[in-house]
Tab-separated table of C-alpha atoms in Angstrom:
chain	number	residue	atom	x	y	z
A	1	PHE	CA	72.108	115.257	210.643
A	2	LEU	CA	71.099	118.892	210.500
A	3	TYR	CA	68.965	120.137	207.608
A	4	PHE	CA	69.848	123.482	206.072
A	5	PRO	CA	67.597	124.431	203.138
A	6	GLU	CA	69.865	125.771	200.407
A	7	THR	CA	70.300	125.627	196.644
A	8	HIS	CA	72.943	122.972	196.825
A	9	GLY	CA	71.027	120.439	198.859
A	10	ILE	CA	72.482	118.544	201.841
A	11	THR	CA	75.737	116.735	202.276
A	12	PHE	CA	76.499	114.298	205.106
A	13	ARG	CA	78.912	111.517	205.972
A	14	ILE	CA	78.274	108.065	207.422
A	15	GLN	CA	80.788	105.518	208.664
A	16	ILE	CA	79.678	101.920	208.862
A	17	SER	CA	81.557	98.736	209.852
A	18	VAL	CA	80.690	95.655	207.743
A	19	LYS	CA	81.662	92.060	208.466
A	20	GLU	CA	83.377	90.841	205.279
A	21	LEU	CA	84.758	87.495	204.341
A	22	LEU	CA	86.817	85.724	206.996
A	23	ASP	CA	85.116	87.899	209.573
A	24	THR	CA	87.269	90.930	208.782
A	25	ASP	CA	85.709	94.275	209.660
A	26	ILE	CA	85.624	96.694	206.698
A	27	LEU	CA	85.101	100.332	207.627
A	28	LEU	CA	83.234	102.086	204.892
A	29	LYS	CA	83.184	105.908	204.707
A	30	LEU	CA	80.127	106.966	202.753
A	31	LEU	CA	79.396	110.521	201.665
A	32	PHE	CA	75.861	111.339	200.388
A	33	HIS	CA	75.033	114.623	198.665
A	34	LEU	CA	71.254	114.960	198.462
A	35	PRO	CA	70.260	117.452	195.656
A	36	VAL	CA	67.382	119.841	196.320
A	37	ASN	CA	65.002	117.626	194.233
A	38	TYR	CA	65.938	114.480	196.171
A	39	PRO	CA	64.445	111.819	196.247
A	40	SER	CA	63.153	112.370	192.685
A	41	THR	CA	66.860	112.630	191.806
A	42	PRO	CA	69.288	110.024	193.297
A	43	PRO	CA	72.036	111.333	195.652
A	44	ASP	CA	75.719	111.735	194.564
A	45	ILE	CA	77.676	109.117	196.501
A	46	SER	CA	81.359	108.905	197.451
A	47	VAL	CA	82.858	105.774	198.925
A	48	ASN	CA	86.149	105.428	200.718
A	49	SER	CA	87.779	102.668	202.699
A	50	ASP	CA	91.300	102.041	203.948
A	51	GLN	CA	90.763	98.264	203.494
A	52	LEU	CA	89.526	98.390	199.915
A	53	THR	CA	91.275	99.294	196.707
A	54	ARG	CA	90.123	102.389	194.835
A	55	ALA	CA	88.649	100.148	192.101
A	56	GLN	CA	86.590	98.216	194.761
A	57	CYS	CA	85.431	101.516	196.207
A	58	MET	CA	84.287	102.606	192.751
A	59	ASP	CA	82.405	99.326	192.284
A	60	VAL	CA	80.624	99.809	195.638
A	61	LYS	CA	79.622	103.310	194.554
A	62	ASP	CA	78.311	102.032	191.150
A	63	LYS	CA	76.210	99.342	192.858
A	64	LEU	CA	74.776	101.854	195.296
A	65	LEU	CA	73.807	104.178	192.472
A	66	GLU	CA	72.142	101.237	190.758
A	67	GLN	CA	70.118	100.534	193.844
A	68	ALA	CA	69.288	104.203	194.273
A	69	LYS	CA	67.562	104.228	190.787
A	70	LYS	CA	65.212	101.499	192.090
A	71	HIS	CA	64.113	103.758	194.979
A	72	LEU	CA	63.423	107.058	193.063
A	73	SER	CA	60.706	109.219	194.590
A	74	GLU	CA	61.079	107.653	198.075
A	75	PRO	CA	63.647	108.336	200.825
A	76	MET	CA	66.471	105.813	200.113
A	77	VAL	CA	69.707	106.498	202.085
A	78	HIS	CA	68.706	104.160	204.936
A	79	ASP	CA	67.831	101.364	202.468
A	80	LEU	CA	71.116	101.905	200.611
A	81	ILE	CA	73.093	101.517	203.861
A	82	LEU	CA	71.257	98.343	204.781
A	83	TRP	CA	71.793	96.963	201.265
A	84	ILE	CA	75.537	97.514	201.244
A	85	GLN	CA	75.866	96.031	204.716
A	86	GLN	CA	74.198	92.837	203.413
A	87	ASN	CA	75.830	92.790	199.956
A	88	LEU	CA	79.374	94.189	200.326
A	89	LYS	CA	81.163	90.822	200.247
A	90	TYR	CA	79.385	89.885	196.946
A	91	VAL	CA	80.288	93.279	195.358
A	92	ILE	CA	83.946	92.863	196.404
A	93	LYS	CA	84.001	89.256	195.034
A	94	GLN	CA	82.441	90.279	191.761
A	95	SER	CA	84.807	93.252	191.564
A	96	ALA	CA	87.844	90.952	191.523
A	97	THR	CA	86.555	88.838	188.721
A	98	VAL	CA	85.467	91.709	186.364
A	99	CYS	CA	88.575	93.853	186.973
A	100	ASN	CA	90.642	92.391	184.073
A	101	GLU	CA	87.691	92.359	181.810
A	102	ARG	CA	86.971	96.052	182.449
A	103	THR	CA	90.621	97.074	181.786
A	104	THR	CA	90.531	95.327	178.403
A	105	LEU	CA	87.293	97.021	177.493
A	106	SER	CA	88.413	100.477	178.529
A	107	LYS	CA	91.439	100.258	176.221
A	108	GLY	CA	89.195	99.713	173.186
A	109	THR	CA	86.697	102.497	173.789
A	110	SER	CA	86.466	105.469	171.490
A	111	ALA	CA	86.823	109.191	172.057
A	112	GLU	CA	83.078	109.317	172.680
A	113	ASP	CA	83.373	107.200	175.902
A	114	GLY	CA	82.595	110.196	178.099
A	115	ILE	CA	86.049	111.621	178.803
A	116	TRP	CA	85.706	115.012	180.423
A	117	MET	CA	88.033	117.770	181.385
A	118	LEU	CA	88.034	120.028	184.445
A	119	LEU	CA	89.984	123.234	185.029
A	120	LEU	CA	90.223	124.468	188.643
A	121	HIS	CA	91.723	127.627	190.168
A	122	LEU	CA	93.102	127.617	193.694
A	123	ASP	CA	93.645	130.790	195.639
A	124	HIS	CA	96.591	129.475	197.718
A	125	MET	CA	98.306	126.520	199.322
A	126	ARG	CA	99.638	127.039	202.796
A	127	ALA	CA	100.799	123.404	203.302
A	128	LYS	CA	102.036	123.016	199.749
A	129	ALA	CA	103.959	119.796	199.987
A	130	LYS	CA	101.102	117.923	201.724
A	131	TYR	CA	98.442	119.445	199.486
A	132	VAL	CA	100.347	118.406	196.313
A	133	LYS	CA	100.702	114.793	197.619
A	134	ILE	CA	96.959	114.662	198.242
A	135	VAL	CA	96.093	115.901	194.784
A	136	GLU	CA	98.524	113.443	193.226
A	137	LYS	CA	96.959	110.563	195.261
A	138	TRP	CA	93.386	111.489	194.172
A	139	ALA	CA	94.420	111.779	190.561
A	140	SER	CA	96.054	108.374	190.651
A	141	ASP	CA	93.194	106.704	192.615
A	142	LEU	CA	90.610	108.098	190.180
A	143	ARG	CA	92.641	107.402	187.043
A	144	LEU	CA	92.760	111.089	186.081
A	145	THR	CA	95.528	112.600	184.056
A	146	GLY	CA	96.557	116.282	183.614
A	147	ARG	CA	98.557	118.938	185.365
A	148	LEU	CA	98.869	120.719	188.713
A	149	MET	CA	100.332	124.011	187.523
A	150	PHE	CA	102.077	126.819	189.474
A	151	MET	CA	102.988	130.133	187.853
A	152	GLY	CA	103.673	132.920	190.305
A	153	LYS	CA	100.641	133.181	192.496
A	154	ILE	CA	98.493	131.323	189.999
A	155	ILE	CA	97.612	127.685	190.957
A	156	LEU	CA	95.638	125.668	188.415
A	157	ILE	CA	94.541	121.992	188.288
A	158	LEU	CA	93.693	120.562	184.910
A	159	LEU	CA	92.206	117.025	184.903
A	160	GLN	CA	90.970	114.657	182.260
A	161	GLY	CA	89.145	111.397	182.852
A	162	ASP	CA	85.762	109.658	183.118
A	163	ARG	CA	83.065	112.168	184.013
A	164	SER	CA	82.012	110.179	187.104
A	165	ASN	CA	85.620	110.279	188.345
A	166	ILE	CA	85.880	114.063	187.683
A	167	LYS	CA	82.730	114.516	189.807
A	168	GLU	CA	84.180	112.304	192.465
A	169	TYR	CA	87.375	114.349	192.505
A	170	LEU	CA	85.320	117.564	193.003
A	171	ILE	CA	83.511	116.085	195.960
A	172	LEU	CA	86.817	115.050	197.520
A	173	GLN	CA	88.346	118.488	196.888
A	174	LYS	CA	85.426	120.330	198.424
A	175	THR	CA	84.844	118.082	201.458
A	176	SER	CA	88.286	116.863	202.579
A	177	LYS	CA	90.745	118.784	204.809
A	178	VAL	CA	93.509	119.377	202.329
A	179	ASP	CA	95.285	122.472	203.677
A	180	VAL	CA	95.918	124.387	206.934
A	181	ASP	CA	94.478	127.758	207.927
A	182	SER	CA	96.461	130.760	209.264
A	183	SER	CA	96.757	129.134	212.705
A	184	GLY	CA	98.087	125.866	211.324
A	185	LYS	CA	94.901	123.849	211.777
A	186	LYS	CA	93.754	121.440	209.053
A	187	CYS	CA	91.016	123.001	206.950
A	188	LYS	CA	88.783	122.338	203.852
A	189	GLU	CA	89.430	124.094	200.536
A	190	LYS	CA	87.093	127.144	200.563
A	191	MET	CA	88.857	129.250	197.944
A	192	ILE	CA	88.386	127.107	194.799
A	193	SER	CA	86.806	128.116	191.471
A	194	VAL	CA	85.614	125.724	188.789
A	195	LEU	CA	86.730	127.631	185.709
A	196	CYS	CA	85.599	125.049	183.093
A	197	GLU	CA	84.025	121.534	183.091
A	198	THR	CA	83.495	120.158	179.551
A	199	LYS	CA	83.689	117.063	177.393
A	200	VAL	CA	87.090	116.446	175.785
A	201	GLN	CA	86.806	117.284	172.045
A	202	SER	CA	88.654	115.718	169.063
A	203	GLN	CA	91.071	118.706	168.845
A	204	HIS	CA	92.090	118.274	172.480
A	205	LYS	CA	95.150	116.079	173.066
A	206	ARG	CA	94.819	113.561	175.956
A	207	PHE	CA	97.318	113.807	178.771
A	208	GLN	CA	98.890	110.399	179.454
A	209	THR	CA	100.045	111.167	183.010
A	210	PHE	CA	99.369	113.494	185.841
A	211	GLU	CA	102.330	115.811	186.541
A	212	VAL	CA	103.084	118.751	188.906
A	213	LYS	CA	104.798	121.539	187.082
A	214	GLU	CA	106.097	125.070	187.812
A	215	TYR	CA	106.325	127.774	185.160
A	216	SER	CA	108.476	130.946	185.469
A	217	THR	CA	106.538	132.948	182.839
A	218	LEU	CA	102.999	133.214	181.371
A	219	ASP	CA	104.440	132.191	177.981
A	220	GLU	CA	105.604	128.863	179.368
A	221	LEU	CA	102.181	128.211	180.873
A	222	GLN	CA	100.477	129.149	177.640
A	223	LYS	CA	102.658	126.750	175.651
A	224	GLU	CA	101.536	123.926	177.949
A	225	PHE	CA	97.918	124.677	177.030
A	226	GLU	CA	98.737	125.106	173.331
A	227	THR	CA	100.599	121.666	173.229
A	228	ALA	CA	97.421	120.097	174.549
A	229	GLY	CA	95.202	121.844	171.947
A	230	LEU	CA	93.715	124.046	174.643
A	231	THR	CA	94.583	127.539	173.342
A	232	THR	CA	91.024	128.716	173.602
A	233	LEU	CA	90.701	127.446	177.173
A	234	PHE	CA	93.822	129.314	178.159
A	235	SER	CA	92.870	132.639	176.537
A	236	GLU	CA	89.374	132.603	178.035
A	237	PHE	CA	90.184	131.686	181.660
A	238	VAL	CA	93.862	132.312	182.483
A	239	PRO	CA	94.598	136.002	181.575
A	240	PRO	CA	91.689	137.277	183.711
A	241	LEU	CA	93.362	135.661	186.802
A	242	LEU	CA	96.253	138.111	186.452
A	243	LYS	CA	94.058	141.153	186.961
């Protein structure tokens, strides 16, 4: 891959085919983001595969991050790829057995379990119907709740969920071809602003679902925020978008 020294580090994708149980080929799509102080800091990792469930992909990612911590201060990406090629079938097998256990545990966790909130502003959506479906799929896959909100020319995405899943969403949003450009070709989202990323506080109400909603007035949009206990968030970030 090409190295471009910059403040955000390097991001690159790798696709590997792994022989799984019953000799089925599993195609893993791995995305590594190496921060500027890598390898002292482990890379951010995103895992996708059409043959695995989202939960299995998350388990693969968690296991890779565990391995990464064992290799701090030394280049590790090659070792991580070799490790997952050799251990994928065990990770998937283990994933199936702990799935029910994890669901039970997550229901009993407290408000301090690391639930975070993210507010994004999008400049536009040319291929709106397709874009909306992609956002809905990501929110569902990553177990995120919240709203995709349209009010006039304002487009906001408000998400709540585990911090790791919020970060995973951001990686997908910034690196996937979600829209089309003026000539109709698929393109990545370049006009996105992270307005706020913070831990959900006790005064904030948790969204139970992810919904796409359109508002005809600013008052309607404001009421959505107020109902969720997010009046301060609204007044700080939304009115400036109208200028």
